[in-house]
Amino acid sequence: MYETNYHRPKTVADAAALLAKSDEAKLLAGGQTLIPTMKQRLAAPSDVIDLRHIDDLKGITETGGGGVRIGAAVTHAEVAGSETVRRLIPALASLAGEIGDPHVRHMGTIGGSIANNDPAADYPGALVGLNATVTTNKRELSADDFFTGLFETALEPDEIVTAVTFPAPEKAAYAKYPNPASRYSMTGVFAAKLADGSVRVAVTGAGEDGVFRVAEMEQALSSNWSPDAVAGVKVSSGDMLSDIHGSADYRANLVTVMAKRAVAAAG
Amino acid sequence: MGVDGIGARVKRKEDRRFITGKGKYTDDMTVPGMGYAAFVRSPHAHAKVKSIDASAALDMPGVEAVLTGDQLVGDGVGNLICGWMIHSKDGTPMKMGAWRALEPEIVRFVGQAVAVVVADTLAQARDAAEAVVVDYEELPAVVDAVAAMEPGAPQLHPEAENNLIYDWEIGDEAAVNAAFDSARHVTSMEISNNRLVPNAMEPRAALADYDEAEEHYTLWTTSQNPHVARLVLSAFYNIAPEHKLRVIAPDVGGGFGSKIYIYPEEMVCLWASKRTGRPVKWVADRTEAFLTDAHGRDHKSHAEIALDENNKITALRVKTVANLGAYMSLFSSSVPTYLYATLLSGQYDIPAIHCNVKTVYTNTTPVDAYRGAGRPEATFLVERIMETTAREIGMDPAEFRRKNFITEFPHQTPVIMCYDSGDYNASLDAAMKAADYANFGARKAEAASRGKLRGIGMSCYIEACGIAPSQAVGSLGAGVGLWESAEVRVNPVGTIEVLTGSHSHGQGHETTFAQLVADRFGVGTDTVQIVHGDTDKVQFGMGTYGSRSGAVGMSAIVKALDKVEAKAKKLAAHLMEASEGDIVVEGGEFKVAGTDKSTPFFQLALAAYTAHNMPEGMEPGLKEGAFYDPTNFTFPAGTYICEVEIDPDTGKTEVVNFVAADDFGKIINPMIVEGQVHGGLTQGIGQALLENAAYDESGQLVTASYMDYCMPRADDVPSFNLMTTETLCPGNPLGMKGCGEAGAIGSPPAVINAITDAIGNNDLEMPATPERVWRALAAARPAQAAE
Ligand SMILES: Cc1cc2nc3c(=O)[nH]c(=O)nc-3n(C[C@H](O)[C@H](O)[C@H](O)COP(=O)(O)OP(=O)(O)OC[C@H]3O[C@@H](n4cnc5c(N)ncnc54)[C@H](O)[C@@H]3O)c2cc1C
């Protein structure tokens, strides 16, 4: 690790000010991605701004519309264990409970996960699958607009994610096929029927541009919510990631398999 | 037997310090004034080193020195060697390319060190290492052993034409060819054994301290064999004569073979300590471990087996290409030859065997012994072809094996080994019963009703442990003898120290070795201390690998205990005025049989040291040493049965049952043996399903972290069903065979046999990743549909 300056702001505004001061500053949330990257000397931030002591970024609350607002610095373990989340969006709680291992879940945060937008991360599936809203210190963005590509988001350099708001769906489930080595998602499908009756199928882990929706599956499920409805829908392997763990063909197959399982699990 | 004696499940004495974080590893050692080393490593698999510019690095804060290969060679530090001479079939010696601890001219694998920085702190050393500018001229690279032998392939070493190190053979080729000519059935197949990274929990480390006034070095290091390290460092690498070099291997967190060898980094720390005048510490990070710890396996073979009209095997013919990486590591030459081809007879009576092995240089990390070393490769080949043959001839795989079992001992195989004992039917029967082999069909049908494909596979393995009779290995090319030594020191207060040349890095010697003493004298293991891992304390030793610490190391202790007991009895007889023949040792006391006379152990020890009343001519003290040289290898064997369920949609394999019936001979501590088997099976299942060291064509190791190198985890393996059958080894005093590697040796073919049974396609390589299984299944389906 290179030398760096550590900051511990108490408010989002202070954090934003620190961030704006230097081109080379980085926000630190759970550190589960940033710290290993720094240890491997692949990142060399001049300043590290720790978000974990900002009260505004903490907490899980039920919103007026029956949805859930999760602060950016909330850990995966807190989401997995939250009574509110389990009651309103059980699929989200179980997704969080399947991320990494206990150490990772007690450190890693939802804000860090989505800001990083690793194509193999699980949360992007839930955000897009549930049509969540990302709140930053500057604006609100729909999940569809937030994720823009591999490790790319719509965040501006000095923008900080403060919360994510999920509407409660009528039903939803996440089916994850983990990468055998890293246990990140090799293909994860989040299928949801939202309260307004619309259907979303979001795929993470498989796409070469990160999380994506499968319109054909959404249509099929809108008229017939059953595993059989998606069984015949194949995605193009041309748009899939390919690596030593799974070729594009194999991932394309997994998208269909996991979609069936997600729909079945959602009931 | 006392409560702590042979056969007791004594809890591991060493675990208290390990579990409470109080172990003392090399990285826990500090010496005043210590500097830290960081290596400058090649990012290229094959390149000329045109120049090294250290000027910027030397100007950085805290930097003590930047040292390069030219200085190392100039100081007379020797090249790394391979200590086992193998001759090709044409009689020419193996072609050893020059391996320097820091390479001044041509780097041959990614991660090879070209320079070292020593600085006040680790961070400063790493910063400066990054600032060393190395100008490389890239050369074409080759990573596949078969491709490396082809005309036009990049050449690694001028000594080795076509990258061929040796072209070796064993067995009677004419007899084998004749058997194939008259065979009723021949099965032939291609079999490859995937390359693995050892992944010991503790990465390698070294702390070298040169004392200028005494011209003496101390090296703390992660070694499985500190005396061998000292010997090689002094005799071949010219670091220091043996009496001026102390090697200490303190607590060591796992080795699996990878810590047998002396690597460039340890040598460089010693040399750099003298050069800089300060102690130098280096601890590998995980990436360095992936890139520089000797890898394991990496074979490609063509195998053929011949049967007569009664389905008895008449011959086995094998051609193997083994990838040894960029350089010949310390024992690399012996692994694909005498540790491999000599086991090709398996548990079977095979009249004729011929094996040809070509070993090849490639632009990859050097390959050497890794848990099992040669025997897993042999077992995988034999047990895959046995299973395949049984399927081809339509015979139950268990019956086909049984029909060809060796049943009489000693049995001389056509490939050197003489099996001394065993009962292969006993372990097969035990495993089949425990696996409920007979009712597999019902379980398969039930799995099918859940949409799962269930398969069963077995492996009847044999391996050779207790390496090895010194004269025999010497005649086969070994540069060292492979005996072991021990010293038993009874203190005046009656506590006992056992100094052993074996080294424990996870095996639990502090417990099992103490059990020998407890058993002998009826004392508690808590009064026994095992001393190992320090060349200044222990007389000598060949270290721990090849499951030799029981069969060889403990045998040396037994010999020393015999001598102590004999002297103690003589003294006891003198003190109690009885005849020596009447003295018995029981419950920590020396007793005169048939009387109520007794002397407690501690009193006798005190008497030996006060020496106030000794028999005529007896020397004071109670301390004896012994060297034990085995008379043969030992031959653990057994049957493993694996049952899997496969998800046809994803190709994912779940191991749903695993039965292991092992014959390890005499068992000292069943709990520790079970732990060894658990670990071995997990590594073997890891090889079969998960682990693979993959290089891309340019020679980059693409699985250089746990994000990509798939280590088995607890939930990848089932709860194992273990049992033992016992035939005693006639060759050593305790009848032990060894248990350290069997799990890793025997399990991969059982897993692959089970998967191929489930999917109906025999064409499947390790690791059987979900995608590979999914593809094999897809390939088999049209064929099945046509049936
Ligand atoms: C062993 C291991 C296994 C894992 N397995 C999984 C898995 O199975 N599935 C999965 O989805 N993930 C997995 N992860 C990732 C982990 O869950 C975290 O989500 C991820 O590391 C990022 O979250 P963090 O809080 O640790 O962020 P950090 O590492 O602290 O930060 C990551 C990036 O986000 C930026 N950032 C952080 N917070 C904010 C914010 N509020 N606003 C703007 N930018 C911000 C940082 O500057 C940094 O660039 C794993 C990680 C590890 C180490």
Tab-separated table of N, CA, C and O and ligand atoms in Angstrom, chain A residues 26-34 51 72 76 98-101 104 107-109 111-113 115-116 120-123 155 159-161 176 182-184, ligand 1:
chain	number	residue	atom	x	y	z
A	26	LYS	N	-10.265	9.447	-2.544
A	26	LYS	CA	-11.220	8.339	-2.725
A	26	LYS	C	-12.074	8.215	-1.477
A	26	LYS	O	-11.574	8.347	-0.358
A	27	LEU	N	-13.343	7.899	-1.707
A	27	LEU	CA	-14.216	7.589	-0.579
A	27	LEU	C	-13.940	6.167	-0.131
A	27	LEU	O	-13.673	5.289	-0.940
A	28	LEU	N	-14.029	5.972	1.160
A	28	LEU	CA	-13.857	4.629	1.719
A	28	LEU	C	-15.129	4.257	2.463
A	28	LEU	O	-15.560	4.967	3.366
A	29	ALA	N	-15.734	3.149	2.060
A	29	ALA	CA	-16.902	2.676	2.806
A	29	ALA	C	-16.467	1.420	3.561
A	29	ALA	O	-15.700	1.518	4.514
A	30	GLY	N	-16.895	0.240	3.125
A	30	GLY	CA	-16.481	-0.985	3.823
A	30	GLY	C	-15.050	-1.374	3.536
A	30	GLY	O	-14.469	-2.204	4.230
A	31	GLY	N	-14.488	-0.814	2.479
A	31	GLY	CA	-13.093	-1.110	2.159
A	31	GLY	C	-12.859	-2.479	1.554
A	31	GLY	O	-11.717	-2.877	1.340
A	32	GLN	N	-13.915	-3.202	1.268
A	32	GLN	CA	-13.736	-4.589	0.806
A	32	GLN	C	-13.232	-4.668	-0.633
A	32	GLN	O	-12.723	-5.688	-1.062
A	33	THR	N	-13.379	-3.600	-1.360
A	33	THR	CA	-12.781	-3.523	-2.694
A	33	THR	C	-11.600	-2.560	-2.677
A	33	THR	O	-10.530	-2.871	-3.184
A	34	LEU	N	-11.795	-1.402	-2.075
A	34	LEU	CA	-10.756	-0.374	-2.136
A	34	LEU	C	-9.473	-0.812	-1.430
A	34	LEU	O	-8.376	-0.633	-1.968
A	51	LEU	N	-16.398	7.052	5.109
A	51	LEU	CA	-17.817	7.421	5.229
A	51	LEU	C	-18.513	6.740	6.407
A	51	LEU	O	-19.695	6.964	6.648
A	72	ALA	N	-26.428	4.588	2.530
A	72	ALA	CA	-25.322	4.086	1.700
A	72	ALA	C	-24.295	3.299	2.502
A	72	ALA	O	-23.672	2.377	1.989
A	76	HIS	N	-23.933	-5.171	4.327
A	76	HIS	CA	-24.716	-6.282	3.783
A	76	HIS	C	-25.351	-7.089	4.921
A	76	HIS	O	-26.486	-7.552	4.815
A	98	GLU	N	-26.235	-13.495	0.824
A	98	GLU	CA	-25.432	-14.393	-0.015
A	98	GLU	C	-24.176	-13.723	-0.556
A	98	GLU	O	-23.449	-14.305	-1.355
A	99	ILE	N	-23.945	-12.482	-0.207
A	99	ILE	CA	-22.744	-11.790	-0.684
A	99	ILE	C	-21.542	-12.263	0.132
A	99	ILE	O	-21.582	-12.263	1.356
A	100	GLY	N	-20.494	-12.657	-0.573
A	100	GLY	CA	-19.212	-12.964	0.071
A	100	GLY	C	-19.340	-13.889	1.266
A	100	GLY	O	-20.106	-14.841	1.254
A	101	ASP	N	-18.581	-13.562	2.302
A	101	ASP	CA	-18.567	-14.363	3.518
A	101	ASP	C	-18.899	-13.441	4.696
A	101	ASP	O	-19.065	-12.235	4.501
A	104	VAL	N	-16.921	-10.179	4.960
A	104	VAL	CA	-17.255	-9.226	3.902
A	104	VAL	C	-18.611	-8.592	4.188
A	104	VAL	O	-18.790	-7.379	4.032
A	107	MET	N	-18.548	-5.819	6.715
A	107	MET	CA	-17.801	-4.605	6.355
A	107	MET	C	-18.376	-3.948	5.103
A	107	MET	O	-18.554	-2.728	5.067
A	108	GLY	N	-18.626	-4.734	4.077
A	108	GLY	CA	-19.056	-4.185	2.788
A	108	GLY	C	-20.402	-3.483	2.897
A	108	GLY	O	-21.267	-3.873	3.682
A	109	THR	N	-20.577	-2.429	2.095
A	109	THR	CA	-21.796	-1.612	2.171
A	109	THR	C	-22.505	-1.568	0.824
A	109	THR	O	-21.895	-1.786	-0.226
A	111	GLY	N	-23.703	1.144	-0.568
A	111	GLY	CA	-23.210	2.295	-1.338
A	111	GLY	C	-21.912	1.967	-2.046
A	111	GLY	O	-21.728	2.282	-3.226
A	112	GLY	N	-20.994	1.304	-1.323
A	112	GLY	CA	-19.716	0.923	-1.932
A	112	GLY	C	-19.916	-0.055	-3.068
A	112	GLY	O	-19.274	0.039	-4.116
A	113	SER	N	-20.826	-0.980	-2.860
A	113	SER	CA	-21.048	-2.002	-3.884
A	113	SER	C	-21.567	-1.373	-5.176
A	113	SER	O	-21.055	-1.653	-6.261
A	115	ALA	N	-21.505	1.840	-6.105
A	115	ALA	CA	-20.601	2.849	-6.668
A	115	ALA	C	-19.483	2.159	-7.446
A	115	ALA	O	-19.014	2.656	-8.471
A	116	ASN	N	-19.080	1.001	-6.945
A	116	ASN	CA	-18.022	0.244	-7.610
A	116	ASN	C	-18.533	-0.408	-8.895
A	116	ASN	O	-17.817	-0.525	-9.879
A	120	ALA	N	-19.793	-8.386	-11.539
A	120	ALA	CA	-20.159	-9.620	-10.857
A	120	ALA	C	-20.818	-9.367	-9.504
A	120	ALA	O	-21.106	-10.293	-8.759
A	121	ALA	N	-21.078	-8.105	-9.179
A	121	ALA	CA	-21.706	-7.800	-7.891
A	121	ALA	C	-23.191	-8.153	-7.923
A	121	ALA	O	-23.813	-8.189	-8.989
A	122	ASP	N	-23.749	-8.404	-6.755
A	122	ASP	CA	-25.146	-8.834	-6.675
A	122	ASP	C	-26.136	-7.674	-6.624
A	122	ASP	O	-27.194	-7.722	-7.242
A	123	TYR	N	-25.802	-6.640	-5.847
A	123	TYR	CA	-26.771	-5.546	-5.641
A	123	TYR	C	-27.310	-4.924	-6.930
A	123	TYR	O	-28.500	-4.590	-7.006
A	155	LEU	N	-22.243	8.421	-11.530
A	155	LEU	CA	-21.732	9.318	-10.490
A	155	LEU	C	-20.682	10.264	-11.044
A	155	LEU	O	-19.794	9.853	-11.787
A	159	GLU	N	-19.436	13.211	-6.403
A	159	GLU	CA	-20.788	12.841	-5.995
A	159	GLU	C	-20.729	11.647	-5.039
A	159	GLU	O	-19.930	10.731	-5.227
A	160	ILE	N	-21.593	11.679	-4.037
A	160	ILE	CA	-21.588	10.628	-3.017
A	160	ILE	C	-22.970	9.987	-2.964
A	160	ILE	O	-23.980	10.695	-2.850
A	161	VAL	N	-23.024	8.689	-3.035
A	161	VAL	CA	-24.293	7.990	-2.839
A	161	VAL	C	-24.666	8.125	-1.365
A	161	VAL	O	-23.831	7.870	-0.483
A	176	LYS	N	-28.879	-16.877	-7.701
A	176	LYS	CA	-27.460	-16.584	-7.968
A	176	LYS	C	-26.704	-17.853	-8.288
A	176	LYS	O	-26.793	-18.836	-7.551
A	182	SER	N	-14.408	-17.041	-6.706
A	182	SER	CA	-14.600	-15.803	-5.944
A	182	SER	C	-15.924	-15.769	-5.195
A	182	SER	O	-16.077	-15.026	-4.241
A	183	ARG	N	-16.846	-16.579	-5.643
A	183	ARG	CA	-18.211	-16.617	-5.095
A	183	ARG	C	-18.989	-15.329	-5.340
A	183	ARG	O	-20.065	-15.143	-4.789
A	184	TYR	N	-18.440	-14.440	-6.141
A	184	TYR	CA	-19.253	-13.355	-6.686
A	184	TYR	C	-20.261	-14.012	-7.631
A	184	TYR	O	-20.210	-15.210	-7.891
C	1	LIG	C1	-13.791	-11.838	-0.399
C	1	LIG	C2	-14.840	-10.954	-0.988
C	1	LIG	C3	-15.983	-11.521	-1.499
C	1	LIG	C4	-16.971	-10.722	-2.035
C	1	LIG	N1	-18.072	-11.317	-2.555
C	1	LIG	C5	-19.033	-10.551	-3.111
C	1	LIG	C6	-20.199	-11.147	-3.642
C	1	LIG	O1	-20.411	-12.355	-3.598
C	1	LIG	N2	-21.128	-10.332	-4.212
C	1	LIG	C7	-20.967	-8.974	-4.249
C	1	LIG	O2	-21.818	-8.302	-4.760
C	1	LIG	N3	-19.878	-8.396	-3.732
C	1	LIG	C8	-18.913	-9.135	-3.162
C	1	LIG	N4	-17.813	-8.536	-2.618
C	1	LIG	C9	-17.737	-7.049	-2.638
C	1	LIG	C10	-18.255	-6.447	-1.316
C	1	LIG	O3	-19.433	-7.007	-0.962
C	1	LIG	C11	-18.497	-4.920	-1.345
C	1	LIG	O4	-19.783	-4.670	-1.791
C	1	LIG	C12	-17.619	-4.184	-2.223
C	1	LIG	O5	-16.332	-4.513	-1.830
C	1	LIG	C13	-17.799	-2.649	-2.152
C	1	LIG	O6	-18.309	-2.182	-0.945
C	1	LIG	P1	-17.440	-1.503	0.180
C	1	LIG	O7	-18.407	-0.925	1.134
C	1	LIG	O8	-16.481	-2.457	0.701
C	1	LIG	O9	-16.725	-0.311	-0.647
C	1	LIG	P2	-15.232	0.199	-0.678
C	1	LIG	O10	-14.313	-0.891	-1.014
C	1	LIG	O11	-14.931	0.974	0.533
C	1	LIG	O12	-15.362	1.175	-1.904
C	1	LIG	C14	-15.550	0.721	-3.225
C	1	LIG	C15	-15.610	1.881	-4.189
C	1	LIG	O13	-16.804	2.616	-4.021
C	1	LIG	C16	-16.558	3.966	-3.687
C	1	LIG	N5	-17.585	4.336	-2.707
C	1	LIG	C17	-17.814	3.746	-1.533
C	1	LIG	N6	-18.904	4.296	-0.940
C	1	LIG	C18	-19.365	5.242	-1.768
C	1	LIG	C19	-20.471	6.155	-1.733
C	1	LIG	N7	-21.311	6.162	-0.712
C	1	LIG	N8	-20.647	6.971	-2.774
C	1	LIG	C20	-19.808	6.966	-3.825
C	1	LIG	N9	-18.739	6.135	-3.915
C	1	LIG	C21	-18.523	5.280	-2.900
C	1	LIG	C22	-15.153	3.970	-3.151
C	1	LIG	O14	-14.544	5.197	-3.334
C	1	LIG	C23	-14.503	2.880	-3.971
C	1	LIG	O15	-14.105	3.383	-5.209
C	1	LIG	C24	-16.820	-9.298	-2.063
C	1	LIG	C25	-15.666	-8.730	-1.530
C	1	LIG	C26	-14.678	-9.524	-1.000
C	1	LIG	C27	-13.461	-8.904	-0.416
